[in-house]
Tab-separated table of C-alpha atoms and ligand atoms in Angstrom:
chain	number	residue	atom	x	y	z
A	1	MET	CA	0.008	-0.034	-0.071
A	2	LEU	CA	1.351	3.540	-0.861
A	3	LYS	CA	1.749	5.689	2.139
A	4	TYR	CA	1.551	9.619	2.375
A	5	ASP	CA	1.510	12.074	5.354
A	6	ALA	CA	-1.500	13.788	4.013
A	7	VAL	CA	-3.940	13.039	1.102
A	8	VAL	CA	-5.986	15.879	-0.206
A	9	ALA	CA	-9.242	15.037	-2.177
A	10	GLY	CA	-10.044	17.758	-4.724
A	11	ALA	CA	-7.668	20.183	-6.568
A	12	GLY	CA	-10.097	23.176	-6.453
A	13	PRO	CA	-9.006	26.485	-4.599
A	14	ALA	CA	-9.414	24.689	-1.120
A	15	GLY	CA	-7.481	21.456	-1.849
A	16	SER	CA	-4.697	23.059	-3.893
A	17	THR	CA	-4.123	25.601	-1.079
A	18	ALA	CA	-4.327	22.956	1.714
A	19	ALA	CA	-1.802	20.737	-0.196
A	20	ARG	CA	0.539	23.596	-0.791
A	21	VAL	CA	0.587	24.412	2.914
A	22	VAL	CA	1.265	20.943	4.209
A	23	ALA	CA	3.742	20.225	1.532
A	24	THR	CA	5.641	23.513	2.444
A	25	ALA	CA	5.985	22.239	5.928
A	26	GLY	CA	7.903	19.240	4.538
A	27	ALA	CA	5.222	16.577	4.577
A	28	ARG	CA	4.720	13.958	1.791
A	29	VAL	CA	1.396	15.121	0.273
A	30	LEU	CA	-0.843	13.537	-2.430
A	31	LEU	CA	-3.461	15.658	-4.073
A	32	ILE	CA	-6.145	13.697	-5.988
A	33	GLU	CA	-8.290	15.356	-8.752
A	34	LYS	CA	-10.989	13.536	-10.736
A	35	ARG	CA	-10.953	15.861	-13.674
A	36	ALA	CA	-8.391	15.626	-16.421
A	37	ARG	CA	-7.610	19.509	-16.196
A	38	VAL	CA	-7.630	21.302	-12.947
A	39	GLY	CA	-10.198	23.923	-12.998
A	40	TYR	CA	-11.888	22.918	-16.293
A	41	PRO	CA	-14.706	23.234	-17.061
A	42	VAL	CA	-15.501	26.233	-15.143
A	43	GLN	CA	-18.557	26.293	-12.903
A	44	CYS	CA	-18.403	29.744	-11.512
A	45	ALA	CA	-19.328	33.361	-11.921
A	46	GLU	CA	-15.560	34.272	-11.076
A	47	TYR	CA	-15.914	37.237	-8.854
A	48	VAL	CA	-13.486	37.539	-5.999
A	49	PRO	CA	-12.953	40.519	-3.648
A	50	ALA	CA	-9.713	42.335	-4.064
A	51	LEU	CA	-8.456	41.368	-0.555
A	52	ILE	CA	-7.742	37.823	-2.072
A	53	ALA	CA	-4.501	39.151	-3.406
A	54	SER	CA	-3.122	39.342	0.097
A	55	GLU	CA	-3.847	35.596	0.574
A	56	VAL	CA	-2.648	34.046	-2.653
A	57	ASP	CA	-0.228	34.637	-5.283
A	58	PHE	CA	-1.750	34.716	-8.842
A	59	GLY	CA	-0.496	36.095	-12.085
A	60	GLU	CA	-2.125	38.788	-14.258
A	61	LYS	CA	-3.364	36.060	-16.584
A	62	SER	CA	-5.716	34.781	-13.998
A	63	ILE	CA	-7.810	38.048	-14.024
A	64	ALA	CA	-10.174	38.830	-16.690
A	65	LEU	CA	-11.247	42.216	-15.381
A	66	ALA	CA	-10.863	44.393	-12.282
A	67	VAL	CA	-14.124	45.751	-11.094
A	68	GLY	CA	-14.919	48.367	-8.378
A	69	THR	CA	-18.745	48.798	-7.914
A	70	LEU	CA	-21.612	46.346	-7.305
A	71	VAL	CA	-24.894	47.592	-8.617
A	72	THR	CA	-27.910	45.960	-7.015
A	73	PHE	CA	-31.477	46.050	-8.539
A	74	PHE	CA	-34.133	45.469	-5.825
A	75	PRO	CA	-37.644	44.189	-6.599
A	76	ASP	CA	-39.352	47.558	-5.723
A	77	GLY	CA	-37.398	49.040	-8.660
A	78	THR	CA	-34.630	50.732	-6.489
A	79	VAL	CA	-31.103	50.442	-7.451
A	80	THR	CA	-28.122	50.967	-5.259
A	81	SER	CA	-24.199	51.166	-5.906
A	82	THR	CA	-21.895	49.718	-3.339
A	83	PRO	CA	-18.062	49.744	-3.498
A	84	ALA	CA	-17.029	46.108	-4.084
A	85	PRO	CA	-13.428	46.198	-5.476
A	86	GLY	CA	-12.384	42.815	-6.940
A	87	TYR	CA	-11.661	40.932	-9.918
A	88	ILE	CA	-13.414	38.731	-12.353
A	89	LEU	CA	-11.048	35.762	-12.713
A	90	ASN	CA	-10.200	33.468	-15.469
A	91	ARG	CA	-10.873	30.672	-13.091
A	92	GLU	CA	-9.337	28.015	-15.276
A	93	VAL	CA	-6.147	29.749	-15.124
A	94	PHE	CA	-6.456	30.751	-11.382
A	95	ASP	CA	-7.276	27.168	-10.253
A	96	ALA	CA	-4.313	25.854	-12.449
A	97	SER	CA	-1.951	28.312	-10.903
A	98	LEU	CA	-2.980	27.242	-7.416
A	99	ALA	CA	-2.491	23.633	-8.222
A	100	GLU	CA	0.909	24.431	-9.692
A	101	GLY	CA	1.784	26.085	-6.394
A	102	ALA	CA	1.076	22.967	-4.548
A	103	VAL	CA	3.161	20.862	-6.950
A	104	LYS	CA	6.038	23.456	-6.702
A	105	ALA	CA	5.830	23.000	-2.886
A	106	GLY	CA	6.230	19.330	-3.318
A	107	ALA	CA	2.817	17.773	-3.446
A	108	GLU	CA	2.272	15.045	-5.992
A	109	LEU	CA	-0.815	15.764	-8.186
A	110	TRP	CA	-2.798	12.694	-9.708
A	111	LEU	CA	-5.253	13.833	-12.375
A	112	LYS	CA	-8.174	11.726	-13.602
A	113	ALA	CA	-8.087	10.106	-10.138
A	114	THR	CA	-11.183	9.646	-8.113
A	115	VAL	CA	-11.513	9.056	-4.543
A	116	GLU	CA	-14.136	6.291	-4.236
A	117	ASP	CA	-14.018	5.267	-0.593
A	118	LEU	CA	-12.208	5.863	2.655
A	119	THR	CA	-11.648	5.155	6.235
A	120	ASP	CA	-10.245	7.449	8.737
A	121	THR	CA	-6.688	6.401	7.677
A	122	SER	CA	-6.919	5.072	4.199
A	123	LEU	CA	-8.433	5.885	0.693
A	124	ILE	CA	-9.472	3.873	-2.230
A	125	ILE	CA	-8.635	5.839	-5.377
A	126	ARG	CA	-9.447	4.890	-8.940
A	127	GLN	CA	-6.530	5.953	-10.960
A	128	ALA	CA	-6.485	7.288	-14.612
A	129	ASN	CA	-5.565	3.737	-15.906
A	130	GLY	CA	-8.731	2.394	-14.289
A	131	ARG	CA	-6.929	0.603	-11.455
A	132	ARG	CA	-7.978	0.878	-7.817
A	133	GLN	CA	-5.147	1.931	-5.566
A	134	GLU	CA	-5.255	1.832	-1.709
A	135	VAL	CA	-3.433	4.696	-0.002
A	136	GLU	CA	-2.700	5.128	3.675
A	137	ALA	CA	-2.717	8.681	4.926
A	138	GLY	CA	-1.718	10.495	8.304
A	139	VAL	CA	-4.408	13.042	7.558
A	140	ILE	CA	-7.138	13.186	4.986
A	141	ILE	CA	-8.274	16.633	3.811
A	142	GLY	CA	-11.695	16.662	2.091
A	143	ALA	CA	-11.763	19.416	-0.431
A	144	ASP	CA	-13.985	17.705	-3.007
A	145	GLY	CA	-16.669	20.209	-3.411
A	146	PRO	CA	-20.306	20.679	-2.617
A	147	LEU	CA	-21.158	17.044	-2.958
A	148	SER	CA	-18.136	15.826	-1.113
A	149	LEU	CA	-17.636	12.097	-1.108
A	150	VAL	CA	-15.218	12.511	1.845
A	151	ALA	CA	-18.113	14.245	3.926
A	152	ARG	CA	-20.729	11.669	3.112
A	153	THR	CA	-18.606	8.678	3.519
A	154	ARG	CA	-17.414	9.747	6.869
A	155	GLY	CA	-20.814	10.490	8.239
A	156	TRP	CA	-21.586	14.243	7.557
A	157	PRO	CA	-25.186	14.919	6.296
A	158	ARG	CA	-25.757	16.138	2.781
A	159	ALA	CA	-25.587	19.877	2.614
A	160	THR	CA	-28.361	22.347	1.867
A	161	LEU	CA	-27.645	23.449	-1.711
A	162	ALA	CA	-28.733	26.287	-4.062
A	163	ALA	CA	-28.763	25.238	-7.748
A	164	ALA	CA	-27.237	27.861	-10.156
A	165	VAL	CA	-27.219	28.002	-14.114
A	166	GLN	CA	-25.066	30.508	-16.012
A	167	VAL	CA	-24.245	31.472	-19.520
A	168	GLU	CA	-21.248	33.317	-20.869
A	169	MET	CA	-22.464	35.742	-23.455
A	170	ALA	CA	-21.162	38.473	-25.612
A	171	LEU	CA	-21.907	41.933	-23.970
A	172	PRO	CA	-23.908	44.423	-26.046
A	173	GLU	CA	-21.809	47.280	-24.696
A	174	PRO	CA	-18.859	47.638	-22.325
A	175	MET	CA	-19.516	47.053	-18.651
A	176	GLN	CA	-17.174	47.920	-15.702
A	177	VAL	CA	-19.410	46.980	-12.712
A	178	THR	CA	-20.894	43.944	-11.401
A	179	ARG	CA	-24.668	43.698	-11.296
A	180	VAL	CA	-26.954	41.728	-9.073
A	181	TYR	CA	-30.896	41.486	-9.587
A	182	PHE	CA	-33.334	40.301	-7.093
A	183	ASP	CA	-36.779	38.919	-8.029
A	184	PRO	CA	-39.521	37.325	-5.928
A	185	LEU	CA	-39.275	34.429	-8.592
A	186	TYR	CA	-35.628	33.620	-7.893
A	187	ARG	CA	-36.600	32.418	-4.252
A	188	GLY	CA	-33.659	32.386	-1.826
A	189	GLY	CA	-31.278	33.616	-4.513
A	190	TYR	CA	-30.667	36.079	-7.186
A	191	ALA	CA	-29.444	36.708	-10.921
A	192	TRP	CA	-26.029	38.304	-11.860
A	193	VAL	CA	-24.144	39.899	-14.741
A	194	PHE	CA	-20.335	39.743	-14.081
A	195	PRO	CA	-18.534	41.412	-17.003
A	196	LYS	CA	-15.308	39.854	-18.157
A	197	GLY	CA	-14.322	42.171	-21.137
A	198	LYS	CA	-16.129	41.382	-24.230
A	199	THR	CA	-18.352	38.770	-22.717
A	200	ALA	CA	-19.948	38.414	-19.170
A	201	ASN	CA	-21.024	35.601	-16.917
A	202	VAL	CA	-24.851	35.818	-16.574
A	203	GLY	CA	-26.649	33.556	-14.339
A	204	VAL	CA	-29.174	32.795	-11.583
A	205	GLY	CA	-28.993	30.749	-8.426
A	206	LEU	CA	-31.991	29.871	-6.330
A	207	VAL	CA	-32.779	27.503	-3.488
A	208	SER	CA	-36.269	26.377	-4.399
A	209	GLY	CA	-39.338	28.088	-5.837
A	210	GLU	CA	-42.030	28.109	-8.346
A	211	ILE	CA	-39.608	27.947	-11.355
A	212	THR	CA	-36.443	25.920	-12.192
A	213	PRO	CA	-33.030	27.761	-12.416
A	214	ALA	CA	-33.134	27.104	-16.246
A	215	ALA	CA	-36.428	28.771	-16.381
A	216	ALA	CA	-35.257	31.634	-14.204
A	217	LEU	CA	-32.353	32.150	-16.602
A	218	THR	CA	-34.763	32.369	-19.423
A	219	HIS	CA	-36.842	34.903	-17.625
A	220	PHE	CA	-33.757	36.996	-16.652
A	221	LEU	CA	-32.354	37.053	-20.155
A	222	ARG	CA	-35.806	38.392	-21.323
A	223	ARG	CA	-35.652	41.194	-18.624
A	224	LEU	CA	-32.265	42.204	-19.862
A	225	GLY	CA	-33.387	41.990	-23.457
A	226	TRP	CA	-30.316	40.059	-24.373
A	227	GLN	CA	-30.480	37.490	-27.201
A	228	GLN	CA	-29.767	33.751	-26.701
A	229	GLN	CA	-27.852	33.635	-29.881
A	230	ASN	CA	-25.060	35.592	-28.182
A	231	ILE	CA	-24.319	32.754	-25.611
A	232	VAL	CA	-20.923	31.195	-25.993
A	233	ARG	CA	-20.954	28.826	-23.134
A	234	ARG	CA	-23.355	27.219	-20.584
A	235	THR	CA	-22.464	26.016	-17.215
A	236	GLY	CA	-23.917	25.559	-13.676
A	237	GLY	CA	-23.578	23.756	-10.423
A	238	LEU	CA	-24.429	23.608	-6.760
A	239	ILE	CA	-23.705	26.025	-3.941
A	240	PRO	CA	-23.829	25.044	-0.118
A	241	VAL	CA	-25.802	27.780	1.560
A	242	ALA	CA	-26.384	26.622	5.187
A	243	GLY	CA	-22.819	27.568	6.204
A	244	PRO	CA	-20.173	25.318	7.548
A	245	TYR	CA	-20.899	22.032	9.546
A	246	GLN	CA	-20.933	22.397	13.360
A	247	GLU	CA	-17.632	20.472	13.184
A	248	VAL	CA	-15.386	20.118	10.144
A	249	HIS	CA	-13.026	17.642	11.667
A	250	ARG	CA	-13.618	14.022	12.783
A	251	GLY	CA	-10.778	11.643	13.708
A	252	ARG	CA	-8.061	12.332	11.215
A	253	VAL	CA	-10.294	13.847	8.510
A	254	LEU	CA	-10.641	17.577	7.882
A	255	LEU	CA	-13.115	19.222	5.509
A	256	CYS	CA	-12.538	22.563	3.820
A	257	GLY	CA	-14.020	24.749	1.012
A	258	ASP	CA	-17.488	23.716	-0.246
A	259	ALA	CA	-16.879	20.206	1.141
A	260	GLY	CA	-17.322	21.767	4.615
A	261	GLY	CA	-19.917	24.281	3.682
A	262	PHE	CA	-17.608	27.343	3.624
A	263	THR	CA	-19.491	29.474	1.284
A	264	HIS	CA	-21.134	32.671	2.330
A	265	PRO	CA	-24.742	31.557	2.905
A	266	VAL	CA	-26.344	34.684	1.384
A	267	THR	CA	-24.118	35.704	-1.597
A	268	GLY	CA	-22.964	32.134	-2.237
A	269	ALA	CA	-19.338	33.424	-2.622
A	270	GLY	CA	-16.874	30.538	-1.868
A	271	ILE	CA	-13.658	31.017	-3.598
A	272	LEU	CA	-11.942	33.145	-0.853
A	273	THR	CA	-13.364	31.156	1.846
A	274	ALA	CA	-12.170	27.980	0.270
A	275	ILE	CA	-8.687	29.259	0.058
A	276	LEU	CA	-8.761	30.518	3.601
A	277	SER	CA	-10.332	27.210	5.007
A	278	GLY	CA	-7.794	25.207	2.945
A	279	ARG	CA	-4.868	27.236	4.345
A	280	LEU	CA	-6.184	26.769	7.958
A	281	ALA	CA	-6.865	22.923	7.416
A	282	GLY	CA	-3.449	22.757	5.896
A	283	GLU	CA	-1.821	24.436	8.761
A	284	ALA	CA	-3.542	22.142	11.461
A	285	ALA	CA	-2.659	19.042	9.363
A	286	ALA	CA	1.060	20.324	9.250
A	287	ALA	CA	1.079	21.057	13.053
A	288	TYR	CA	-0.383	17.542	13.670
A	289	LEU	CA	2.125	15.872	11.444
A	290	GLY	CA	5.034	17.757	12.751
A	291	SER	CA	4.491	17.936	16.572
A	292	GLY	CA	1.272	16.148	17.272
A	293	ALA	CA	-0.839	19.105	17.982
A	294	PRO	CA	-4.449	18.219	17.967
A	295	LEU	CA	-6.291	18.427	14.563
A	296	ALA	CA	-9.185	20.165	16.558
A	297	THR	CA	-7.171	23.409	16.434
A	298	TYR	CA	-8.510	23.726	12.940
A	299	GLU	CA	-12.061	24.375	14.565
A	300	GLU	CA	-10.734	27.176	16.567
A	301	SER	CA	-8.807	28.780	13.748
A	302	TRP	CA	-11.596	28.817	11.104
A	303	ARG	CA	-14.128	30.150	13.806
A	304	ASP	CA	-11.723	32.969	14.681
A	305	LEU	CA	-11.086	33.982	11.149
A	306	LEU	CA	-14.353	33.143	9.296
A	307	GLY	CA	-16.988	32.580	12.086
A	308	PRO	CA	-18.519	36.044	12.480
A	309	ALA	CA	-18.993	36.652	8.881
A	310	LEU	CA	-20.435	33.290	8.175
A	311	ALA	CA	-22.770	33.373	11.213
A	312	ARG	CA	-24.076	36.712	9.821
A	313	GLY	CA	-24.594	35.138	6.592
A	314	GLN	CA	-26.464	32.158	8.284
A	315	ALA	CA	-28.632	34.567	10.103
A	316	GLY	CA	-29.544	36.204	6.763
A	317	ARG	CA	-30.243	32.838	5.014
A	318	ARG	CA	-32.659	31.838	7.696
A	319	ARG	CA	-34.413	35.100	7.244
A	320	TRP	CA	-34.484	34.559	3.529
A	321	GLN	CA	-36.056	30.944	4.092
A	322	GLU	CA	-38.686	32.379	6.565
A	323	GLU	CA	-39.602	35.822	5.229
A	324	TRP	CA	-38.970	35.736	1.475
A	325	ALA	CA	-41.954	37.684	-0.036
A	326	ARG	CA	-43.793	37.791	-3.433
A	327	ASP	CA	-44.483	41.426	-2.693
A	328	GLY	CA	-41.591	43.641	-4.201
A	329	ALA	CA	-41.705	46.161	-1.329
A	330	ALA	CA	-41.643	43.709	1.511
A	331	LEU	CA	-38.948	41.649	-0.194
A	332	SER	CA	-36.886	44.845	-0.732
A	333	LYS	CA	-36.999	45.645	2.958
A	334	LEU	CA	-35.853	42.186	3.838
A	335	LEU	CA	-32.940	42.316	1.349
A	336	ARG	CA	-31.836	45.693	2.498
A	337	GLN	CA	-31.382	44.105	6.030
A	338	THR	CA	-29.669	41.101	4.839
A	339	TRP	CA	-27.658	41.583	1.534
A	340	MET	CA	-24.086	42.737	1.920
A	341	VAL	CA	-24.362	43.387	5.720
B	401	LIG	C1	-22.673	28.766	-10.990
B	401	LIG	C2	-21.797	29.192	-9.815
B	401	LIG	C3	-21.315	30.424	-9.732
B	401	LIG	C4	-20.368	30.794	-8.584
B	401	LIG	N1	-19.902	31.959	-8.626
B	401	LIG	C5	-18.962	32.415	-7.621
B	401	LIG	C6	-18.352	33.729	-7.669
B	401	LIG	O1	-18.526	34.549	-8.359
B	401	LIG	N2	-17.572	34.018	-6.614
B	401	LIG	C7	-17.260	33.044	-5.607
B	401	LIG	O2	-16.505	33.339	-4.610
B	401	LIG	N3	-17.739	31.830	-5.487
B	401	LIG	C8	-18.592	31.477	-6.594
B	401	LIG	N4	-19.074	30.169	-6.661
B	401	LIG	C9	-18.822	29.166	-5.644
B	401	LIG	C10	-17.333	28.823	-5.789
B	401	LIG	O3	-17.247	28.320	-7.174
B	401	LIG	C11	-17.055	27.579	-4.946
B	401	LIG	O4	-17.296	28.026	-3.634
B	401	LIG	C12	-15.539	27.190	-4.931
B	401	LIG	O5	-15.134	26.723	-6.212
B	401	LIG	C13	-15.188	26.372	-3.832
B	401	LIG	O6	-13.862	25.646	-3.951
B	401	LIG	P1	-13.525	24.245	-3.620
B	401	LIG	O7	-12.109	24.133	-3.693
B	401	LIG	O8	-14.165	24.120	-2.117
B	401	LIG	O9	-14.384	23.214	-4.353
B	401	LIG	P2	-14.349	23.037	-5.986
B	401	LIG	O10	-13.976	24.354	-6.775
B	401	LIG	O11	-15.683	22.596	-6.315
B	401	LIG	O12	-13.171	21.950	-6.301
B	401	LIG	C14	-13.384	20.665	-5.826
B	401	LIG	C15	-12.724	19.699	-6.609
B	401	LIG	O13	-12.770	18.468	-6.145
B	401	LIG	C16	-12.832	17.523	-7.270
B	401	LIG	N5	-13.562	16.266	-6.908
B	401	LIG	C17	-14.679	16.192	-6.590
B	401	LIG	N6	-15.107	14.780	-6.106
B	401	LIG	C18	-13.817	14.100	-6.177
B	401	LIG	C19	-13.375	12.919	-5.941
B	401	LIG	N7	-14.348	11.991	-5.262
B	401	LIG	N8	-12.149	12.495	-6.123
B	401	LIG	C20	-11.272	13.511	-6.613
B	401	LIG	N9	-11.688	14.623	-6.947
B	401	LIG	C21	-12.859	15.076	-6.817
B	401	LIG	C22	-13.704	18.351	-8.371
B	401	LIG	O14	-13.518	17.794	-9.716
B	401	LIG	C23	-13.178	19.702	-8.044
B	401	LIG	O15	-12.112	19.993	-8.943
B	401	LIG	C24	-20.014	29.865	-7.687
B	401	LIG	C25	-20.530	28.507	-7.701
B	401	LIG	C26	-21.377	28.216	-8.818
B	401	LIG	C27	-21.886	26.764	-8.877
């Protein structure tokens, strides 16, 4: 059986960051990714706040457009502008650069390799050649996204998920701001236009409701008056919206990123929190491997760094669930109290 100090499942932002941190501390790390190419296909609207640059190194090529302002369209017809400096990423390039960082730090990356099963100390991995390989691990880090096999196999319940659909389409005119649109129909969610230069990511995410996400997107494109023939790419995916699990470590298994529920419960943004929780999980794993420090230090460190913001998001999400209104004025009032607070 192969042996590693740490095995990380999933080479998204959370897993690549965790793998880089543990490998930098000198541990033998295996990073497992089921896709053939890290970060492809992209399933994301690609907005990150500017402060991400203080957390990770990424080159110019990872950035499609720098943006400064978020314009929010409320159901009662009011429109607000909020400073929201950030970037629309080229996520394919961004994710690949994070994985490259992990490999440069010494992690071994297996592509087209899928974690199929695990115990507290070992994993069954189906490799690119179809063979099943058993691997022993000192620590297992589950960074395998919203449908995390690591979490489900080790007894965590299925997360509450929003469903999102998105198209990338040619922009009728240049746009420098991000736009978010609320509508009573998009229950528990919203629609967005995030410009990338000549094109924009245009999508809708919702939790449940009278219409499917696909029907909501058709409704939204009609509202914008934009033509379906300008669509160049379609994507979509699932977003955890209930906040992190009460505990994100059990035995020798740690969860980070979407696998642990580390997205903002109101906005659904999860790239920065994936990187931050990945770093903290990596630091806890490195301390455990290096000096036997309890892995439970991860619970303290993520609560210190991310707890208050995510708890505010959870409170907002609960209100959206209970108070979402069909009436535009009532819904706008709720949104002003819970959106970007
Ligand atoms: C439509 C959409 C739009 C979004 N827009 C934004 C946005 O604008 N800004 C933002 O901040 N967030 C956004 N998000 C959320 C963001 O994409 C996620 O929060 C982020 O990708 C989480 O990173 P992660 O590393 O935890 O997981 P992921 O990026 O999902 O990476 C998990 C990786 O694990 C791999 N994997 C899964 N299972 C296995 C397995 N069994 N074995 C091996 N590998 C496995 C997957 O292939 C994947 O590469 C959006 C999400 C969606 C769906």
